[in-house]
GROMACS .gro file of C-alpha atoms in nm:
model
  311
    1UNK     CA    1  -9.867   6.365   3.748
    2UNK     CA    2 -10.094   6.117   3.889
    3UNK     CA    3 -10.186   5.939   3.591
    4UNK     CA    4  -9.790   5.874   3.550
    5UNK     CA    5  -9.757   5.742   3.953
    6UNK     CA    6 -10.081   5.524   3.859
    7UNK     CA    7  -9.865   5.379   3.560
    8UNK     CA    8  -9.593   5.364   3.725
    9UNK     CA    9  -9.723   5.169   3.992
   10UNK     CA   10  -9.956   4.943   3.742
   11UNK     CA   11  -9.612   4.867   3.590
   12UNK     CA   12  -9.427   4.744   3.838
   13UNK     CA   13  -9.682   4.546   3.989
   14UNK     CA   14  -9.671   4.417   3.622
   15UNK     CA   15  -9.334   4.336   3.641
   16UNK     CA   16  -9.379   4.209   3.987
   17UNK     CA   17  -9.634   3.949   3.899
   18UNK     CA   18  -9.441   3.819   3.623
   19UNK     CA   19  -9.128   3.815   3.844
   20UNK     CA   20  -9.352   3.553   4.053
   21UNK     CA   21  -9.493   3.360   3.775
   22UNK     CA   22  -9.182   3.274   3.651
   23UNK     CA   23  -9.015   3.188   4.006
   24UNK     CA   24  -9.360   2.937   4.010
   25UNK     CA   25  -9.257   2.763   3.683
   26UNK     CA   26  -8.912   2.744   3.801
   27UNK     CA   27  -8.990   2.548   4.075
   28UNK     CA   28  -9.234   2.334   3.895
   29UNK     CA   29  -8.909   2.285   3.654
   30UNK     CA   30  -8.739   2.128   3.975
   31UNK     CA   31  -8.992   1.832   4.034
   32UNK     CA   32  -8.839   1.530   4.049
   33UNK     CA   33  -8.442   1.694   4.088
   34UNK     CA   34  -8.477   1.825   4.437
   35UNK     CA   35  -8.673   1.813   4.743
   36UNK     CA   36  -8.985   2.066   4.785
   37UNK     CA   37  -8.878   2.197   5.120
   38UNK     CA   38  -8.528   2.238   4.975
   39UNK     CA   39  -8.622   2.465   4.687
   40UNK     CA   40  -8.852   2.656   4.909
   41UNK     CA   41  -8.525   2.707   5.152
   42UNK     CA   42  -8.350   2.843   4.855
   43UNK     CA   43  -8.572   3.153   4.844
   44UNK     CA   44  -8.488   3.253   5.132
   45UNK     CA   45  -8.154   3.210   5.098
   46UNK     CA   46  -8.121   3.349   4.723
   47UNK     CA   47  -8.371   3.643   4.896
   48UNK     CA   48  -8.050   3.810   5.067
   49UNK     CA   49  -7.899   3.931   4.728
   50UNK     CA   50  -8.191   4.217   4.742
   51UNK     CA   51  -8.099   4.349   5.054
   52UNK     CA   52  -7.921   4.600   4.982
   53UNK     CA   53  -8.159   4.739   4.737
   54UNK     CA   54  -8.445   4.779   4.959
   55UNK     CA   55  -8.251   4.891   5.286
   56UNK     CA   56  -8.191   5.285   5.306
   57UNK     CA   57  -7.891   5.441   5.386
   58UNK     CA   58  -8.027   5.512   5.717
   59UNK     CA   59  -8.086   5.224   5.794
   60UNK     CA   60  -7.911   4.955   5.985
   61UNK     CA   61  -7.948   4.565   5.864
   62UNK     CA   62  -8.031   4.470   6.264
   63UNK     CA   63  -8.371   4.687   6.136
   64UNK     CA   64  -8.440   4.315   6.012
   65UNK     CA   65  -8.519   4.201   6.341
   66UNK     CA   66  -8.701   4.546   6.428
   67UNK     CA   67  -9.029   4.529   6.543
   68UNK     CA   68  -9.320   4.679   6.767
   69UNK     CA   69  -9.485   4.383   6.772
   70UNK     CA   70  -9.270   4.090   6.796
   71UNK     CA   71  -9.560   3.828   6.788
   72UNK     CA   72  -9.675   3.973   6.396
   73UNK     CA   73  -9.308   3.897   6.282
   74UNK     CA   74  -9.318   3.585   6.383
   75UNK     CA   75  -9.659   3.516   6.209
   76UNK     CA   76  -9.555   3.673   5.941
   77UNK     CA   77  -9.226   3.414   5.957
   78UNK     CA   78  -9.423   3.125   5.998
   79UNK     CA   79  -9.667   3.200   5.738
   80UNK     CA   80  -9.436   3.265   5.485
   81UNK     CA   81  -9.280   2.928   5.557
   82UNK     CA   82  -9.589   2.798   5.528
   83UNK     CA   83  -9.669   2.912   5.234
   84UNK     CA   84  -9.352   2.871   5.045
   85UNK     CA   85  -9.304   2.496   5.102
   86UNK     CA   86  -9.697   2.434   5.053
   87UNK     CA   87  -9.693   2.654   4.712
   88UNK     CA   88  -9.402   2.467   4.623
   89UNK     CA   89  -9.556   2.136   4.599
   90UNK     CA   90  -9.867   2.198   4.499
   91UNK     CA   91  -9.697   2.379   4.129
   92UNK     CA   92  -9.473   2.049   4.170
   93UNK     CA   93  -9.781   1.846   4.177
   94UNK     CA   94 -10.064   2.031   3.980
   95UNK     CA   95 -10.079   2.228   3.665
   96UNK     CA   96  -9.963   2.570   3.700
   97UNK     CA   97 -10.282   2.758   3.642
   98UNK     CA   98 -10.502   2.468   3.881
   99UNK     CA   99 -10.240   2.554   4.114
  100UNK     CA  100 -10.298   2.905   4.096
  101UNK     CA  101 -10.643   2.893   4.101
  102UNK     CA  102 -10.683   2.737   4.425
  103UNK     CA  103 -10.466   3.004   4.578
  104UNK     CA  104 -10.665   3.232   4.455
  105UNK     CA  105 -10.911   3.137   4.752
  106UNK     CA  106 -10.681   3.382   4.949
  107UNK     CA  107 -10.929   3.674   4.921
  108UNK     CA  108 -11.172   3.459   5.096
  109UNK     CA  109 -10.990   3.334   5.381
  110UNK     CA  110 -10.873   3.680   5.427
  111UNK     CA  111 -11.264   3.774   5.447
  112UNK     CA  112 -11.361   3.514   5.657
  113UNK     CA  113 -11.041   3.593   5.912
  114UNK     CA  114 -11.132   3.959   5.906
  115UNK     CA  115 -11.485   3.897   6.012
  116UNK     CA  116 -11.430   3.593   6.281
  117UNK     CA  117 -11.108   3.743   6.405
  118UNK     CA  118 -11.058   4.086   6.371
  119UNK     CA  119 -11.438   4.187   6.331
  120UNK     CA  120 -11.445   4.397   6.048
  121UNK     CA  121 -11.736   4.474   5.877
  122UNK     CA  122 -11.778   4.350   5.547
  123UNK     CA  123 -11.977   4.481   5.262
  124UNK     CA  124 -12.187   4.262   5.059
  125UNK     CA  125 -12.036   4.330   4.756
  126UNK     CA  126 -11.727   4.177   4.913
  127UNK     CA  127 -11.940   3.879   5.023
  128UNK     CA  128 -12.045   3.843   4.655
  129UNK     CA  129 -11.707   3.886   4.499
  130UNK     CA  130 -11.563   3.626   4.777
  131UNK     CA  131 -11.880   3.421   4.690
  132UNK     CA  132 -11.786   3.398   4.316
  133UNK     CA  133 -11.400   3.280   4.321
  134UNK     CA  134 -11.541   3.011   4.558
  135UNK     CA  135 -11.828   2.913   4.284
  136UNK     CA  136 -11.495   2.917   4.044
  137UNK     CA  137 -11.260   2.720   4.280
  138UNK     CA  138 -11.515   2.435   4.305
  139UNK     CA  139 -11.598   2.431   3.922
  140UNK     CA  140 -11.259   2.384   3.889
  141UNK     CA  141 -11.212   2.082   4.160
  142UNK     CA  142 -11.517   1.934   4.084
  143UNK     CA  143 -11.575   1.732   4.378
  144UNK     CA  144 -11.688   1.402   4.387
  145UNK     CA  145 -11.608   1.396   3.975
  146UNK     CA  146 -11.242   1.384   4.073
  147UNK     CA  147 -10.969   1.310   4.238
  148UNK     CA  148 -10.878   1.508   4.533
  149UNK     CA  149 -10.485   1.502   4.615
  150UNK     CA  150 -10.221   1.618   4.819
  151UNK     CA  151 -10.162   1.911   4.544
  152UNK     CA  152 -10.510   2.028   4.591
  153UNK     CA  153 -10.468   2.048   4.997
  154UNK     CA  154 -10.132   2.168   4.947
  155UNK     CA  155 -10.263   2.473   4.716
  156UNK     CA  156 -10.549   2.552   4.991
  157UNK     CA  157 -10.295   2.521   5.236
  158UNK     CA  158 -10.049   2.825   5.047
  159UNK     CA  159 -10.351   3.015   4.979
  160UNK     CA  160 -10.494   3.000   5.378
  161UNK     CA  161 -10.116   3.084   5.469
  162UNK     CA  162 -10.088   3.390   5.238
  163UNK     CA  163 -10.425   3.520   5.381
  164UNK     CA  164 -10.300   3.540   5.715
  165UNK     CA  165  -9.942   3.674   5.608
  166UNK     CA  166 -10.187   3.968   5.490
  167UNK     CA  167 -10.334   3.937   5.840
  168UNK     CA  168 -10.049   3.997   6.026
  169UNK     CA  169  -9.917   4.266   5.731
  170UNK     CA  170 -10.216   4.487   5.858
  171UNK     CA  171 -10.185   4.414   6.232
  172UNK     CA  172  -9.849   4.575   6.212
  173UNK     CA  173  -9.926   4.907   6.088
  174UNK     CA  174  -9.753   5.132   5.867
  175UNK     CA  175  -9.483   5.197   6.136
  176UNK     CA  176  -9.283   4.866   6.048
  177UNK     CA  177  -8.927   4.947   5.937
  178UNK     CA  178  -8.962   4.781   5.511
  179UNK     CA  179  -8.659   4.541   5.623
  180UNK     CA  180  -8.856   4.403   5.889
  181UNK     CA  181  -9.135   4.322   5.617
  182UNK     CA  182  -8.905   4.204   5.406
  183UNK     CA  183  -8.673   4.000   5.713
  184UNK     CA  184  -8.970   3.801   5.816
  185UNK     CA  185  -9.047   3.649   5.448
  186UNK     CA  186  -8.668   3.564   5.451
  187UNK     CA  187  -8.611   3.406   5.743
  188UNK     CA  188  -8.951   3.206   5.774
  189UNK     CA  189  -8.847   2.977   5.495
  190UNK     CA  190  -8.495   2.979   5.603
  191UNK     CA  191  -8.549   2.809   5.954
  192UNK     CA  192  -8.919   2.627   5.848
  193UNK     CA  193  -8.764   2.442   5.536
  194UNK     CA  194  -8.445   2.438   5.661
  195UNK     CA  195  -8.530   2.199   5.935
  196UNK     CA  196  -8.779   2.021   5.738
  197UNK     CA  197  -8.506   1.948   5.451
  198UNK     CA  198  -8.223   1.877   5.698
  199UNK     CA  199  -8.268   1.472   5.666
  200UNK     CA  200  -8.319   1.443   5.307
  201UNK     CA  201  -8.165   1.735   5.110
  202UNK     CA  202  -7.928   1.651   4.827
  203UNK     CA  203  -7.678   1.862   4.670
  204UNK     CA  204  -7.816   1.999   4.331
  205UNK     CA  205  -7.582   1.899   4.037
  206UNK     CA  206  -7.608   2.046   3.695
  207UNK     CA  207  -7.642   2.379   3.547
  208UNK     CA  208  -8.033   2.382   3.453
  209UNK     CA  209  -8.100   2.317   3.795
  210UNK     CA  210  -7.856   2.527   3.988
  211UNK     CA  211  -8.083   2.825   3.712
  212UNK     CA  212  -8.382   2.658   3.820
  213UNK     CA  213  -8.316   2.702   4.169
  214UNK     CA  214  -8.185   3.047   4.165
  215UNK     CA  215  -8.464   3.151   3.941
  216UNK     CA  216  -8.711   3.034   4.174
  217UNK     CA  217  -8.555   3.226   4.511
  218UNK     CA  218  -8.455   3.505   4.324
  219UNK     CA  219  -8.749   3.625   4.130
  220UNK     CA  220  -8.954   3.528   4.394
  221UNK     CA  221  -8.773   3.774   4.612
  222UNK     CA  222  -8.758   4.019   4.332
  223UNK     CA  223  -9.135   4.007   4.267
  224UNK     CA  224  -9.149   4.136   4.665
  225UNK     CA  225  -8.961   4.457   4.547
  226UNK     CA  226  -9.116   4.509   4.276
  227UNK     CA  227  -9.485   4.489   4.451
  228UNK     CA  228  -9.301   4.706   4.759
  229UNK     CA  229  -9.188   4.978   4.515
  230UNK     CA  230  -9.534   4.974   4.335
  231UNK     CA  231  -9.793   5.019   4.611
  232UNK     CA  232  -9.541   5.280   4.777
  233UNK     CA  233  -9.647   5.504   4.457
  234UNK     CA  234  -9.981   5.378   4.414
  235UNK     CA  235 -10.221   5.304   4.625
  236UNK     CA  236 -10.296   4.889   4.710
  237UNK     CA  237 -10.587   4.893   4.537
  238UNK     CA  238 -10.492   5.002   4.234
  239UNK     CA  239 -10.218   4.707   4.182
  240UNK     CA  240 -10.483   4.460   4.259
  241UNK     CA  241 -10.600   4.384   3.916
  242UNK     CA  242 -10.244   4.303   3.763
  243UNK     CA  243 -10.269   4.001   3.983
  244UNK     CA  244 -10.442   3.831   3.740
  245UNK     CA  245 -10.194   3.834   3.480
  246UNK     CA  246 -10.006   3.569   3.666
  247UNK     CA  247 -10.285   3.320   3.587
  248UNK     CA  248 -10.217   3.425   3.152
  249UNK     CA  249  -9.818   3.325   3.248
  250UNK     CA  250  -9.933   3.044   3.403
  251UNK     CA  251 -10.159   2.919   3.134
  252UNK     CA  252  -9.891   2.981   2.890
  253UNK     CA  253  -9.646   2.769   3.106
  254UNK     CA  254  -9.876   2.476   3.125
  255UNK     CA  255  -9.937   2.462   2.770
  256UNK     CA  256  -9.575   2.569   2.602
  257UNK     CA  257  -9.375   2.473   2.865
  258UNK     CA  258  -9.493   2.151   3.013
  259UNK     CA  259  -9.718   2.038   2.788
  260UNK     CA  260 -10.013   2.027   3.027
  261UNK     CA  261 -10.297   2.119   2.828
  262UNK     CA  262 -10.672   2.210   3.063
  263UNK     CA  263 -10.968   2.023   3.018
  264UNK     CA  264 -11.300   2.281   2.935
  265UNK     CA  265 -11.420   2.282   3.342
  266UNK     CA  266 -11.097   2.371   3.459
  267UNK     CA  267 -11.029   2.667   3.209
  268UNK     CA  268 -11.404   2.754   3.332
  269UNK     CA  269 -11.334   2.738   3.673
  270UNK     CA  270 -11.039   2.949   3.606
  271UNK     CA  271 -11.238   3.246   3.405
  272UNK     CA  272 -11.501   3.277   3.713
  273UNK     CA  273 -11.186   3.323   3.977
  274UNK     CA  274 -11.070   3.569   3.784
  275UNK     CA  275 -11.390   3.734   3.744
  276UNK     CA  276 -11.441   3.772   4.108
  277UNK     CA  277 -11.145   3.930   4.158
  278UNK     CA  278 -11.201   4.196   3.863
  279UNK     CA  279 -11.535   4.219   4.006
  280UNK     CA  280 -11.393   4.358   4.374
  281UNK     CA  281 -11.135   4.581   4.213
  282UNK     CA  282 -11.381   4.743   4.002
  283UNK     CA  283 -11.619   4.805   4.313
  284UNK     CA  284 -11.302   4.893   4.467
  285UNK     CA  285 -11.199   5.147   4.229
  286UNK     CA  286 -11.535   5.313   4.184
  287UNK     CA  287 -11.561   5.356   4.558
  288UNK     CA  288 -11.249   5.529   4.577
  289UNK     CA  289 -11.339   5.750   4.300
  290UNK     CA  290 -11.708   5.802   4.447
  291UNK     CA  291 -11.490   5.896   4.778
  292UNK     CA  292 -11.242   6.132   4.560
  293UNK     CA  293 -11.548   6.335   4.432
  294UNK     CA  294 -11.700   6.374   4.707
  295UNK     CA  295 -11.377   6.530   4.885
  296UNK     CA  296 -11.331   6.759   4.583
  297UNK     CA  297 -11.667   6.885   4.555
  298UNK     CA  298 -11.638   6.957   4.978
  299UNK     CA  299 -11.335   7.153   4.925
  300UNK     CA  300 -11.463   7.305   4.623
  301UNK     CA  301 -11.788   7.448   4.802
  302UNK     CA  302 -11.526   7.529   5.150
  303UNK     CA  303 -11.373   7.727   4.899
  304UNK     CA  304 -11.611   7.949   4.803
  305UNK     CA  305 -11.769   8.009   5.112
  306UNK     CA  306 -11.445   8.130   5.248
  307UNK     CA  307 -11.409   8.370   4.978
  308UNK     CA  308 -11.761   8.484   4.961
  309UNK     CA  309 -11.737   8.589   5.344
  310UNK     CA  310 -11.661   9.016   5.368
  311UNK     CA  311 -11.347   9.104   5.465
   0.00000   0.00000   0.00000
């Protein structure tokens, strides 16, 4: 039974990270039609179609606006806002799998915030795995051999903005109702971009980029069920690794789709981020299972001390 949860879980966060790979090319498909800010405003709005598939029947839609901790949902708003509109551009401006790359630097703001800010304790193995995708991230930037632009700063920028979306995801606690989770990545975009877009938006005409634009908000918002659904029947850790498939969609994009082919440093870069990451799930995973054993062979040896006691 729990090898079938694991693959269920591995599965959808399969499915999820494809569901967000794809919602990243569509919105690289929209440079040059529409405004950044506007396309990242349509995720929120295409977002409300899954509503009703994550809300129970319990549960009331004001639940969106339900929180303990009023201050997290609004982080959690404005970093989703953030992140949207600054992801946006950079897969506008950059090749999808540079793009990626550099938002792959999320695990190591969210280290860096957990130590300065929340003073966690962080192994070194963590350190070394953080370490690594940093090596990677400036293989693949290369400074001072190339040109630094506002798609570089902009992918930094989604990737510091997603780290502290995690932030404020752990600050909150389990006891969040799921449509407050899911509220706050809705409505960030909706009132951020909105406002920023409000001066300058255009009407989008034709049909590839009305299914450009509802690809983008759509799967992005699907991708959010999907991971929802797959780390409530596996554990977080576990649906790590998939991650890294988005970087094989993304280097299948840039080459098939829009013809963007990547120099030998940059594909380099890209192999050592990924690296890192495999490198902290697999510590990840082995400490888990060290941890499993251990409670096993405790209740194993609990066991038969209870039954070798006279009755």
């Amino acid at each position: 039974m729990k090898q079938n949860i694991f693959s269920s879980g591995i599965l959808l966060a399969l499915l999820g990270y494809a569901a967000f790979a794809i919602s990243d090319a569509c919105s690289k498909g929209l440079a040059g039609h529409l405004d950044p800010f506007e396309v990242a405003f349509s995720g929120g709005v295409f977002g409300f179609l899954l509503l009703p598939f994550i809300r129970r029947p319990d549960e009331p839609y004001s639940d969106i606006f339900a929180t303990n901790r009023p201050g997290m949902w609004v982080l959690r708003a404005a970093s989703t806002f953030v992140s949207t509109a600054a992801s946006v551009m950079a897969f506008m401006l950059l090749p999808m799998p540079e793009a990626l790359s550099l938002m792959f630097l999320m695990p190591f703001f969210v280290t860096i915030i957990s130590v300065t800010i929340l003073k966690e304790k962080v192994s070194f193995w963590t350190w070394l795995s953080v370490g690594i995708g940093f090596l990677g991230v400036l293989i693949v930037l290369r400074p001072g051999a190339r040109a630094f632009h506002l798609g570089h700063v902009c992918a930094i920028v989604a990737a510091l903005a997603n780290a502290s979306s995690v932030v404020a995801y752990r600050l909150a606690g389990d006891k969040s109702a799921r449509l407050s989770l899911f509220g706050s990545s809705l409505f960030g975009p909706l009132i951020g971009d909105g406002l920023l877009m409000i001066t300058h938006a255009s009407w989008p005409h034709g049909m590839r980029v009305w299914a450009l634009l509802f690809g983008y908000g759509f799967l992005a918002a699907l991708g959010q069920l999907f991971m929802m659904m797959a780390t409530a029947v596996a554990p977080a850790n576990r649906v790590a690794l998939p991650q890294y498939s988005q970087m094989v969609w993304a280097v299948a994009f840039s080459y098939l789709l829009f013809h963007q082919p990547l120099d030998n440093w940059t594909f380099m870069g890209i192999i050592v981020v990924t690296l890192s990451g495999m490198l902290n799930w697999i510590r990840q995973k082995l400490r888990f299972e060290r941890m499993a054993l251990e409670e096993r062979w405790e209740h194993r040896h609990s066991h038969q001390a209870d039954t070798a006691k006279p009755g």
